[in-house]
Short mmCIF file of C-alpha atoms and ligand atoms in Angstrom, two decimals:
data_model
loop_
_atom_site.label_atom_id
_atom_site.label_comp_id
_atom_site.label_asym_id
_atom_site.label_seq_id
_atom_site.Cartn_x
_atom_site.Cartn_y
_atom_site.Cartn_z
CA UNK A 1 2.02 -2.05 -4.08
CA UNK A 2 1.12 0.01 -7.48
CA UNK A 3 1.54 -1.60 -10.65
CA UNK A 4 2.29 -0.05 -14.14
CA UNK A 5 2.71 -1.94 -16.78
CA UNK A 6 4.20 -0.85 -19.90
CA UNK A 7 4.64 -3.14 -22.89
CA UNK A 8 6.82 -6.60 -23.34
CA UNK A 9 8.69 -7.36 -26.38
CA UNK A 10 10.85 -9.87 -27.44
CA UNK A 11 14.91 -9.67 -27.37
CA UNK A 12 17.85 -11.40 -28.52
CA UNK A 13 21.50 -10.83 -26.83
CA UNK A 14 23.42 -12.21 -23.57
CA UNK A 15 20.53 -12.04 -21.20
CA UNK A 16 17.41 -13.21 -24.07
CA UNK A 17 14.76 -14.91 -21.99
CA UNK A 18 15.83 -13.51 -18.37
CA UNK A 19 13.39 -11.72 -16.37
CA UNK A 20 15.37 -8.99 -14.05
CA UNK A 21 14.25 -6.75 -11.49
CA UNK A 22 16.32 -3.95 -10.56
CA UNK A 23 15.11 -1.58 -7.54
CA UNK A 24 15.71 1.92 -7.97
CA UNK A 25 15.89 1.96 -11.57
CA UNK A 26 14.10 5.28 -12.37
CA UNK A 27 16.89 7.35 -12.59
CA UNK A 28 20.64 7.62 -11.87
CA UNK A 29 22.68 4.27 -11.47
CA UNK A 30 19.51 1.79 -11.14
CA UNK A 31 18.65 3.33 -14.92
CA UNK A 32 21.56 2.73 -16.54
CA UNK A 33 21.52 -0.47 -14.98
CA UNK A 34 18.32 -1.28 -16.01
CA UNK A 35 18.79 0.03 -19.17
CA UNK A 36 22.02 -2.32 -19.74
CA UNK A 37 20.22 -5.41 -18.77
CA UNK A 38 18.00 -4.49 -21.45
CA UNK A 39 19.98 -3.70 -24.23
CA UNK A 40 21.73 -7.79 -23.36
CA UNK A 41 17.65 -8.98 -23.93
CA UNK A 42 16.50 -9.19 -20.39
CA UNK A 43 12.85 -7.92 -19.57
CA UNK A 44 13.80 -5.38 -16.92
CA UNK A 45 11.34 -4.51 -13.79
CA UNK A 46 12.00 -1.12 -13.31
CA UNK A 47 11.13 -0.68 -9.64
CA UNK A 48 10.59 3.05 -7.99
CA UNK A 49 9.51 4.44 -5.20
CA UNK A 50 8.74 8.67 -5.64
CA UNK A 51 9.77 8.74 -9.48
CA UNK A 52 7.21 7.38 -10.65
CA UNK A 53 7.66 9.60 -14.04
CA UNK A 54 11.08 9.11 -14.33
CA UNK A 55 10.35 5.48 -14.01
CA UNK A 56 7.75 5.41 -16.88
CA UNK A 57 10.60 7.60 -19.44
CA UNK A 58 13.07 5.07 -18.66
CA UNK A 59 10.33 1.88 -19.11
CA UNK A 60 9.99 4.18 -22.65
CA UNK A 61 13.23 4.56 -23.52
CA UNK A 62 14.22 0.82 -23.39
CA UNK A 63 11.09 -0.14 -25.29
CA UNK A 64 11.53 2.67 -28.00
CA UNK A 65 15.51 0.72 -28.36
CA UNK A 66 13.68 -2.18 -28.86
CA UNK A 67 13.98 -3.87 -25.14
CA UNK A 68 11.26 -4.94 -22.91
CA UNK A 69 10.72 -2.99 -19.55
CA UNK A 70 7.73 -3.04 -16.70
CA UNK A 71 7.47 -0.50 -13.72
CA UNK A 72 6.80 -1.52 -10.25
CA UNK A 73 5.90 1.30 -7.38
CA UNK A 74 7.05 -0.08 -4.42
CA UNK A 75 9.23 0.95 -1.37
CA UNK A 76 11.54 -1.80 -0.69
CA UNK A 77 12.10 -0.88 2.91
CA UNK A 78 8.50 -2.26 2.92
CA UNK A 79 8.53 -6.27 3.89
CA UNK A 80 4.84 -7.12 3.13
CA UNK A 81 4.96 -4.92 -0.15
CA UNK A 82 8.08 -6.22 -1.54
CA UNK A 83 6.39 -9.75 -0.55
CA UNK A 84 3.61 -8.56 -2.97
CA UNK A 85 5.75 -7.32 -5.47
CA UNK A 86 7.77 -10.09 -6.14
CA UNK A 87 4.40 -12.37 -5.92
CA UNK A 88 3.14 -10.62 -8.84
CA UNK A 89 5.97 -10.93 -10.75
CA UNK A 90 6.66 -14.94 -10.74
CA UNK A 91 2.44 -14.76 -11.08
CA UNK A 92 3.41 -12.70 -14.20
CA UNK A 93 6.29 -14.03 -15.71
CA UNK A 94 6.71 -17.60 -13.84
CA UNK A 95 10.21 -16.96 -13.49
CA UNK A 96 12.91 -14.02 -12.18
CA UNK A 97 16.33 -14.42 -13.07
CA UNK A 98 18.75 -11.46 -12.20
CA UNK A 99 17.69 -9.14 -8.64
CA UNK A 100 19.59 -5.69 -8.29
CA UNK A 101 19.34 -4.34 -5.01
CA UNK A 102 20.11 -0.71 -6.47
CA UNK A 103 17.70 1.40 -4.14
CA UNK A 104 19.60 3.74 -2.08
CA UNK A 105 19.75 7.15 0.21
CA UNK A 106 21.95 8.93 2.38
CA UNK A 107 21.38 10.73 5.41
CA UNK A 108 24.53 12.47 5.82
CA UNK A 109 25.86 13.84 9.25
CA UNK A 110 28.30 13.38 11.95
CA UNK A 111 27.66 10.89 14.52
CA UNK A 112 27.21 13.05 17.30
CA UNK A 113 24.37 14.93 15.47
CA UNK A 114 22.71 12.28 13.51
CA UNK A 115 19.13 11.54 14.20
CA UNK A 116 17.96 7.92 15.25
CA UNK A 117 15.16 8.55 12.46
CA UNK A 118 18.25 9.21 9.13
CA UNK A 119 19.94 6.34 10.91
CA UNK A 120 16.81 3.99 10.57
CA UNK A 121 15.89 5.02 7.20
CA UNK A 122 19.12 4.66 5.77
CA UNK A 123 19.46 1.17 7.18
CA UNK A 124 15.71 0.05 6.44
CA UNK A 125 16.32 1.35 2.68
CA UNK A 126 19.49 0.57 2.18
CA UNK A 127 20.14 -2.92 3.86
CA UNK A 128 16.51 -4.01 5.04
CA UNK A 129 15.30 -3.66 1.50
CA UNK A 130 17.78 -5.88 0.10
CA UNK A 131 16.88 -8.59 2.97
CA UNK A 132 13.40 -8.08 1.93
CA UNK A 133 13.71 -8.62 -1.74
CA UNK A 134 16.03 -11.53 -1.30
CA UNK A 135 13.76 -12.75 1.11
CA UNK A 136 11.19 -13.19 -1.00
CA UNK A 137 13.02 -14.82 -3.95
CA UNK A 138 15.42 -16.87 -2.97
CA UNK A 139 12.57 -19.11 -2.91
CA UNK A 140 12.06 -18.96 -6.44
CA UNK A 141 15.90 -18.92 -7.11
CA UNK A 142 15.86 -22.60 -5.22
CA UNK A 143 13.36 -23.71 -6.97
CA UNK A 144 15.01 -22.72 -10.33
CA UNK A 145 18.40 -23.68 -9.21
CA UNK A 146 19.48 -20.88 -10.84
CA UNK A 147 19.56 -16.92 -10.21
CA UNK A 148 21.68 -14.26 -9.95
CA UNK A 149 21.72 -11.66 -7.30
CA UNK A 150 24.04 -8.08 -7.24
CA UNK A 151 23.81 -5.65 -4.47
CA UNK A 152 24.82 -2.42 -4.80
CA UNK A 153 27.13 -1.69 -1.61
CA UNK A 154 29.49 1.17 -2.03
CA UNK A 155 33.46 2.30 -0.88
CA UNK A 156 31.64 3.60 1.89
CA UNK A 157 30.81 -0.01 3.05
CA UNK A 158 34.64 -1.26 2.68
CA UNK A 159 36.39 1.99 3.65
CA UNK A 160 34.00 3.92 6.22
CA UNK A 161 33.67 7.47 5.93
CA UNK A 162 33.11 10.51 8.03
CA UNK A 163 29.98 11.88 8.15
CA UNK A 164 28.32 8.74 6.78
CA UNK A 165 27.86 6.88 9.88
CA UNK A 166 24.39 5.42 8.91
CA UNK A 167 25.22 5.44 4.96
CA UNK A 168 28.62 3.00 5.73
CA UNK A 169 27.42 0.71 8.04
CA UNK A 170 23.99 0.01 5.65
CA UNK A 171 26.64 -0.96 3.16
CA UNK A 172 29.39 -2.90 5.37
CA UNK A 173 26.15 -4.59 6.15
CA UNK A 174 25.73 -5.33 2.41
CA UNK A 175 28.70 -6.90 2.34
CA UNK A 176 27.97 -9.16 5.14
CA UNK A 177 24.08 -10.04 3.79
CA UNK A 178 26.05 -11.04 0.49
CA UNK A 179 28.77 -13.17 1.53
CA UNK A 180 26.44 -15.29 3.67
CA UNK A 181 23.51 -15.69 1.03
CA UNK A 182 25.90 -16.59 -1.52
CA UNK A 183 27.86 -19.31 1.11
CA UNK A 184 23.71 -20.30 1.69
CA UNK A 185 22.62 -20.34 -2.12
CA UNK A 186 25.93 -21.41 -3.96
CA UNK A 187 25.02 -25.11 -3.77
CA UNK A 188 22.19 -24.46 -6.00
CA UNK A 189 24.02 -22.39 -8.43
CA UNK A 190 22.57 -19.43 -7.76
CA UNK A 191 25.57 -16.08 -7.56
CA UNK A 192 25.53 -13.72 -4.81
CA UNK A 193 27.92 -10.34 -5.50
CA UNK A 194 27.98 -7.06 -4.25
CA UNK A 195 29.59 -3.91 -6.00
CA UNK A 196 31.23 -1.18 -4.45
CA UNK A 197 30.66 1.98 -6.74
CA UNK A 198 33.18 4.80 -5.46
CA UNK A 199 32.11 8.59 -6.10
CA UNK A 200 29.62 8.30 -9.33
CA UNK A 201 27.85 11.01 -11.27
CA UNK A 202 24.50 10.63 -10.45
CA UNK A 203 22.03 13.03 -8.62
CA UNK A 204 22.94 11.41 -5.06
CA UNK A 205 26.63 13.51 -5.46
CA UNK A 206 25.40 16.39 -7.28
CA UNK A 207 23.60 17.38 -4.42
CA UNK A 208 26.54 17.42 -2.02
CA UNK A 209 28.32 21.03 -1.53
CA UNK A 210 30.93 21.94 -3.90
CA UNK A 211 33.95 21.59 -1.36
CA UNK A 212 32.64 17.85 -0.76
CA UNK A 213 32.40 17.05 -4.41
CA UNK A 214 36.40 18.68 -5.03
CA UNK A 215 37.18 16.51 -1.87
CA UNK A 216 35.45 13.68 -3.20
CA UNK A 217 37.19 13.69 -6.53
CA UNK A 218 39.93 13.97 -4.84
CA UNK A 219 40.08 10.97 -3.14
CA UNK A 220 40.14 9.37 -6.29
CA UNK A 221 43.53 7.86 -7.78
CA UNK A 222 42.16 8.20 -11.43
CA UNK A 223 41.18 12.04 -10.14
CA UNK A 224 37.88 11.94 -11.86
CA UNK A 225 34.29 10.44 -10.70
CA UNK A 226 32.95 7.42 -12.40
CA UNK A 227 29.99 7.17 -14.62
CA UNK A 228 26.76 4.94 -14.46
CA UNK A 229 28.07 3.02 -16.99
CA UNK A 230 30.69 2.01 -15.23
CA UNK A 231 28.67 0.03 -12.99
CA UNK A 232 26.61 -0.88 -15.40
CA UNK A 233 28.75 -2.59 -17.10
CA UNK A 234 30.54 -4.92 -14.15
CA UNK A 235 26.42 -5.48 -12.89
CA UNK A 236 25.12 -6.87 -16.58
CA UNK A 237 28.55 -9.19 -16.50
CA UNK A 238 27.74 -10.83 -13.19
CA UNK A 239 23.80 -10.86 -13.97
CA UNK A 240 25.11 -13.30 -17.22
CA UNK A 241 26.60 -16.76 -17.69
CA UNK A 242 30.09 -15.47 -18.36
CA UNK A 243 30.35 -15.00 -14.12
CA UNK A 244 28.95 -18.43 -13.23
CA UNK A 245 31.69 -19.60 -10.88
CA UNK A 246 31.78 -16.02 -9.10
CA UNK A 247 29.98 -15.34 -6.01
CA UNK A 248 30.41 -14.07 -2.02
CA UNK A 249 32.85 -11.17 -4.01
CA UNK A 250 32.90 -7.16 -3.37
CA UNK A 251 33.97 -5.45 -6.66
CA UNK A 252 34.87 -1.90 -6.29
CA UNK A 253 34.14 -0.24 -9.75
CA UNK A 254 35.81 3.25 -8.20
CA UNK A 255 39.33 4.77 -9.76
CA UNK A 256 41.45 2.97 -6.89
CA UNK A 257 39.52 4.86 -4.18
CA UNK A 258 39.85 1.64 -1.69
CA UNK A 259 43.37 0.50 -3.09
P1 LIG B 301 20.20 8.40 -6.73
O1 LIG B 301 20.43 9.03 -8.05
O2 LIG B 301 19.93 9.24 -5.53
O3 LIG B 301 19.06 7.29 -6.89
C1 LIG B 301 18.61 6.57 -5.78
C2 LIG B 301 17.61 5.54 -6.26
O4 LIG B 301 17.16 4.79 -5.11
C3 LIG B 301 16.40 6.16 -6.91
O5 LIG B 301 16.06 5.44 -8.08
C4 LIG B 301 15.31 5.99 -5.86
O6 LIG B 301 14.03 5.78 -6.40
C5 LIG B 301 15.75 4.71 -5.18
N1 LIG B 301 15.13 4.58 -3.87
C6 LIG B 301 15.33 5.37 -2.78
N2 LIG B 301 14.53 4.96 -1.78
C7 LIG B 301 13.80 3.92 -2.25
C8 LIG B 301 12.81 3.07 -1.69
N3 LIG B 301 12.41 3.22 -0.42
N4 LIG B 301 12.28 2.09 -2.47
C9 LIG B 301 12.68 1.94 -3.74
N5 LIG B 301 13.60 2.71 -4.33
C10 LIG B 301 14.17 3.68 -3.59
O7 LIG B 301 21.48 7.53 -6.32
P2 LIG B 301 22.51 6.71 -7.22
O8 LIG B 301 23.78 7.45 -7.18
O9 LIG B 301 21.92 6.31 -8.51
O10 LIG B 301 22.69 5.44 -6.26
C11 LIG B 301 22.23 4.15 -6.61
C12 LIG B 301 22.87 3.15 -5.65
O11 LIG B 301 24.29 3.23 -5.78
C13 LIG B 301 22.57 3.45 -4.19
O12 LIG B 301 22.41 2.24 -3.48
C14 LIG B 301 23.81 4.17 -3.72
O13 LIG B 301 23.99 4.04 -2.34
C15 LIG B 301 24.87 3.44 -4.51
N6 LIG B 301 26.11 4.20 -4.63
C16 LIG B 301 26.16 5.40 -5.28
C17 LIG B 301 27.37 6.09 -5.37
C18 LIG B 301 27.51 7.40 -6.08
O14 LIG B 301 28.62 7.97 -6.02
N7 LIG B 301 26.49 7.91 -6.74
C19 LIG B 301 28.51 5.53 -4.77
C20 LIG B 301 28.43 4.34 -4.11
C21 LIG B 301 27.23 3.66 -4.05
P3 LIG B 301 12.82 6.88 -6.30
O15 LIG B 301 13.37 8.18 -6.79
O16 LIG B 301 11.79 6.27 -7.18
O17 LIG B 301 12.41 6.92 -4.85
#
C-alpha cells in the first residue's frame, strides 16, 4: 500500500470529529462523496487506485474549502493491502467512523461472450473489496460500538440488467453482504446501508455508446440521469446521527428506475 498524505485541519458541522474513508473517491461519485463528508467536518480518506492525480486535486480541493482530506493508494480487491490500509489508519487517527465502499467497474457484455477474467474482476472489485474493507474494521467498529458503513450497490443489483451479468450480480451481492453485516453489527450500534444509484453522470456512463446512454435515460421515470450529488447527499445522511435507527436498507437514489 502507498501512502500520501496531504494536510489535516480542523472542522466544525454534522460529521466534526469523524474520521471517514471512502474508496474510490478520486473522481466521479466517490468525490463528491468524499467531498460531502467533508464539507459536514469529517476528515475524509480519499482512497484510489490508478488516479492517483485526480486523487491528490480532490484531497486539494477539500482542504482549499477548508476540510481535512488524506489519500490512500490502494486496490481494494487486494485483502492483505486493504488489511494494511486500514492498519495505518486507526495507527493514524485511533479511530474510523464512516466506511464507503464506493470503488467500482464494469465489464460489460452478454453472458454468452463474457470472459471468466471481466467476471472475476468485477466481482473481486466490486463485492470482494467491500468484504475486505469491512473485514478489516468491523473490528474497530466493535470496539467503538459505534460506526457507520454505506455500500454503494446500484439498480443493477435490485433490477438485473442485460449485458451486465458480472456488474448485477457484484451488486445483488452487495445487497446480501449488507443486510447480514448490519443483522451481525446492529447490536453494537453500528449501521449497515447500501444505496442503489440508478443511471448517474459520472465517467462510468459517459463512456457507454450513445444509443445506450438515450436507452438508459430512458428507462428513467424522471427522464433525466442523476447527479453525484444526489448520492451524495442520501450517503452523508446515513454516515450521520440523524440515521441512527436505520440499517440492513437498499435506498435507490435513481428517478423511479426500480419503481
Ligand atoms: P467511475 O467514475 O468509473 O469511478 C470508479 C471509481 O472506482 C474510481 O474512483 C476508481 O478509482 C475506483 N476503483 C476502481 N477500481 C478500484 C480498485 N481496484 N481499488 C480502488 N478503487 C477502485 O464510476 P462512478 O460512476 O463514480 O461509480 C462509483 C460507484 O457507483 C461504483 O461502485 C458504481 O458501480 C456505482 N454506480 C454508478 C452508477 C452510475 O450511473 N454512474 C450507477 C449505479 C452504481 P481509480 O480511478 O483510482 O482506480
Amino acid at each position: 500500500m502507498e501512502e500520501k498524505m496531504t494536510e489535516n485541519k480542523g472542522s466544525a458541522g454534522e460529521l466534526a470529529g469523524k474520521v471517514a474513508l471512502v474508496t474510490g473517491a478520486g473522481r466521479g461519485i466517490g468525490r463528491g462523496i468524499a467531498g460531502k463528508l467533508a464539507a459536514q467536518g469529517a476528515v475524509v480518506l480519499i482512497n484510489y487506485n490508478g488516479s492517483q492525480q485526480r486523487a491528490r486535486e480532490a484531497a486539494e480541493e477539500i482542504i482549499k474549502a477548508g476540510g481535512s482530506a488524506e489519500c490512500i493508494g490502494c486496490d481494494v480487491s487486494d485483502f492483505t493491502a486493504c488489511g494494511e490500509m486500514v492498519d495505518n489508519i486507526i495507527k493514524k487517527y485511533g479511530h474510523v467512523d464512516i466506511l464507503v465502499n464506493n470503488a467500482g467497474v464494469t465489464r460489460d457484455n452478454l453472458i454468452m461472450r463474457m470472459s471468466e477474467e471481466d467476471y472475476d474482476r468485477v466481482l473481486d472489485i466490486n463485492l470482494k473489496g467491500a468484504f475486505n474493507t469491512i473485514r478489516h474494521l468491523s473490528r474497530q467498529f466493535l470496539k467503538q460500538r459505534s460506526g457507520k458503513i454505506v455500500n454503494i450497490s446500484s439498480v443493477s443489483g435490485v433490477l438485473g440488467n442485460a449485458g451486465q451479468a458480472n456488474y448485477s450480480a457484484s451488486k445483488a451481492g452487495l445487497i446480501g453482504l449488507t443486510k447480514s453485516v448490519a443483522r451481525e453489527l446492529a447490536s453494537r450500534g453500528i449501521c449497515v446501508n447500501a444505496v442503489a444509484p440508478g443511471f448517474i453522470d459520472t465517467e462510468m456512463t459517459q463512456a457507454l455508446p450513445e444509443k445506450a446512454r438515450e436507452a438508459g435515460v430512458a428507462a428513467v421515470p424522471m427522464g433525466r440521469m442523476g447527479s453525484v450529488e444526489d448520492i451524495a447527499e442520501l450517503v452523508a445522511f446515513l454516515a450521520g446521527g440523524r440515521s441512527d435507527y436505520i440499517t440492513g436498507q437498499v435506498i435507490c437514489v435513481d428517478g423511479g428506475m426500480a419503481i
